[in-house]
Coordinates of C-alpha atoms and ligand atoms in Angstrom, one line a residue:
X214 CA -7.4 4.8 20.3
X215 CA -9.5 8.1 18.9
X216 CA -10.6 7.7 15.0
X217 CA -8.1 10.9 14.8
X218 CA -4.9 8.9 16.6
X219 CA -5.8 6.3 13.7
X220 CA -6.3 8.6 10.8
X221 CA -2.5 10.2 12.3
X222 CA -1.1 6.7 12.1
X223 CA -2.5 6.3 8.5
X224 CA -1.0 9.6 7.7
X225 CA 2.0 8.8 8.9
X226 CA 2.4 5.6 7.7
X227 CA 1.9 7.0 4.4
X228 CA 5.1 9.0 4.5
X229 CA 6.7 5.3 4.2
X230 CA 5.4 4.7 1.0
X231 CA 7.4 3.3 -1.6
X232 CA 6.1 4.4 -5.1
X233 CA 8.7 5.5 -6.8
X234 CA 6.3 4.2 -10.4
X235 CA 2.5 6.3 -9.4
X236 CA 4.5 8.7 -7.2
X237 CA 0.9 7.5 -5.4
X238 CA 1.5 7.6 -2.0
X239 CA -0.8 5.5 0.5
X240 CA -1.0 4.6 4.3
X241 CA -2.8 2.7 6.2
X242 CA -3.5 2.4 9.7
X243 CA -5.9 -1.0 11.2
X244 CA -7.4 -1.1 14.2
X245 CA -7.8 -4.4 15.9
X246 CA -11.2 -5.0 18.7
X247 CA -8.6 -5.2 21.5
X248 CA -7.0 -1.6 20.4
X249 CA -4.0 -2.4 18.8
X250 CA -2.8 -1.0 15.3
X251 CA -1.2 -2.1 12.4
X252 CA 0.5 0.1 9.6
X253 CA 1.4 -0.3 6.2
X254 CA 2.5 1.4 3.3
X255 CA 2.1 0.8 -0.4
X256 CA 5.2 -0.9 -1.8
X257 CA 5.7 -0.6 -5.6
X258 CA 8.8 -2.3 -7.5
X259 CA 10.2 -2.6 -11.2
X260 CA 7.6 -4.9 -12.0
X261 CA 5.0 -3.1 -11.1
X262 CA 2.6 -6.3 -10.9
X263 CA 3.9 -7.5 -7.7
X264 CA 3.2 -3.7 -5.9
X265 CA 1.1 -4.4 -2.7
X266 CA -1.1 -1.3 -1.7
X267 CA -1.0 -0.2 1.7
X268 CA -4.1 -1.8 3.1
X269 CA -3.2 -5.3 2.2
X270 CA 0.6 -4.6 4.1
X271 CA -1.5 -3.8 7.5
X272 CA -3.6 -6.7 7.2
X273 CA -0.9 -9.1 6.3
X274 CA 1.2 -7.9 9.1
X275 CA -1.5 -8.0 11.6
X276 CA -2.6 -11.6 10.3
X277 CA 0.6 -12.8 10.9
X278 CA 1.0 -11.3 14.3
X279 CA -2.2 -13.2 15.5
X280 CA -4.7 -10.7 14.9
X281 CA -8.7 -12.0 14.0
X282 CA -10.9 -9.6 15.0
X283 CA -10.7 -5.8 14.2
X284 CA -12.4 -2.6 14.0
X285 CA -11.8 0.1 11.5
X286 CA -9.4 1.0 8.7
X287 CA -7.7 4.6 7.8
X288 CA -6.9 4.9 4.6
X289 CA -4.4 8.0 3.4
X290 CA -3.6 9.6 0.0
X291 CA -2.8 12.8 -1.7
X292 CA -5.8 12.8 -4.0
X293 CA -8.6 15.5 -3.7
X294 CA -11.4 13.5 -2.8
X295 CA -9.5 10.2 -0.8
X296 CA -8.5 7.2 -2.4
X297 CA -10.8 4.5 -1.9
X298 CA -9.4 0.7 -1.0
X299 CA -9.1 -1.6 -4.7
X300 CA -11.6 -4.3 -5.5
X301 CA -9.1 -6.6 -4.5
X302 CA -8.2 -4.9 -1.0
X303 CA -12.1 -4.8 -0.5
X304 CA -11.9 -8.7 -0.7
X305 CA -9.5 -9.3 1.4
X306 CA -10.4 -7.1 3.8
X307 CA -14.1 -8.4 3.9
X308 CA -13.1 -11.5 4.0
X309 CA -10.8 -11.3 7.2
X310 CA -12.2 -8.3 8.8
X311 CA -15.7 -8.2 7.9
X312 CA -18.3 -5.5 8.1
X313 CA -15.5 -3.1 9.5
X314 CA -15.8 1.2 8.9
X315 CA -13.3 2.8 6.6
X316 CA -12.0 6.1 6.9
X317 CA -10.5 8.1 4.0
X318 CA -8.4 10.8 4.5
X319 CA -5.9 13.2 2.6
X320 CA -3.4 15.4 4.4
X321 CA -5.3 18.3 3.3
X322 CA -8.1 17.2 6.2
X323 CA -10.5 15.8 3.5
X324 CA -11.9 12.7 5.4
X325 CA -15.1 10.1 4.3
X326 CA -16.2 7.2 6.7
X327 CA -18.0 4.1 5.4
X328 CA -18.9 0.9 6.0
X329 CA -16.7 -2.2 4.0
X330 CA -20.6 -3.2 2.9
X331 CA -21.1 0.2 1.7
X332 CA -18.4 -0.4 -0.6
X333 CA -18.5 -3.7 -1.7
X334 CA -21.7 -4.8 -1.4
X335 CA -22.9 -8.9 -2.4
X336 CA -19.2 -9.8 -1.9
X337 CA -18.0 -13.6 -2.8
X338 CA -16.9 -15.1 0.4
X339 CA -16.7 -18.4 2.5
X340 CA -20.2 -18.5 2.9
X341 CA -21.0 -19.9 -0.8
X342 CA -17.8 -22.8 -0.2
X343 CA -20.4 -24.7 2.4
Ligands
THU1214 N1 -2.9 1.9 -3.8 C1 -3.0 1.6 -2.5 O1 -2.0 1.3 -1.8 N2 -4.2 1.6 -1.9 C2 -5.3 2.0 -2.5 O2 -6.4 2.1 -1.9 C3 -5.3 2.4 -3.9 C4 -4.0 2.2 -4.6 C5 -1.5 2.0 -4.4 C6 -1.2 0.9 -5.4 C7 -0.1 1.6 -6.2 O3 1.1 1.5 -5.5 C8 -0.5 3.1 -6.2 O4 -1.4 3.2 -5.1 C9 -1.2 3.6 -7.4 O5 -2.3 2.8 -7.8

């Protein structure tokens, strides 16, 4: 799986978005360390508080298809410069996929790559439980 093939997942996944309330759409496409993926979509609703983004959908479904260990994260949206993950997406994802790079894309080509500790650095995790 290219870093392309995954940022053409994210974009595609995107198209699934349901965000009828931002009209934001996002995709997402995770990569796990044994080369699977996992998509996901933002998914608004009346409520608005109980919308999930995108990157939180592909790491629930690949948490709940057995997945530990991954690699990378594309993230898609429409905005100029590419949307970056949420504080609470960053937490999650740090928390079950560590250290891992993100790529942000738009479907105009923009893309930016980073590392998760790049983004949220000094993170609350595990670690300070004992
Ligand atoms: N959103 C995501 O899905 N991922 C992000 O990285 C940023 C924001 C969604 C949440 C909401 O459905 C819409 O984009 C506008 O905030």
């Amino acid at each position: 799986m290219t870093t392309d093939q995954l940022v053409d997942a994210a974009l595609a996944a995107r198209l699934n978005a349901v965000a009828p309330y931002s009209n934001f759409k996002v995709g997402a496409a995770l990569l796990t360390e044994d080369g699977k993926v996992y998509t996901g979509c933002n998914v608004e609703n009346a409520t608005y508080g109980l919308s999930v983004c995108a990157e939180r959908v592909a790491l629930w479904k690949a948490l709940s298809e057995g997945e530990r260990r991954f690699r990378r994260l594309a993230v898609s949206s429409q905005s100029a410069r590419p949307a970056t993950p949420c504080g609470a997406c960053r937490q999650l994802l740090w928390e079950f996929a560590g250290d891992i790079e993100i790529i942000l894309v738009n479907p105009q080509g923009r893309r930016e790559t980073h590392q998760l500790k790049a983004l949220f650095p000094e993170a609350f995790d595990a670690s300070f439980l004992g």
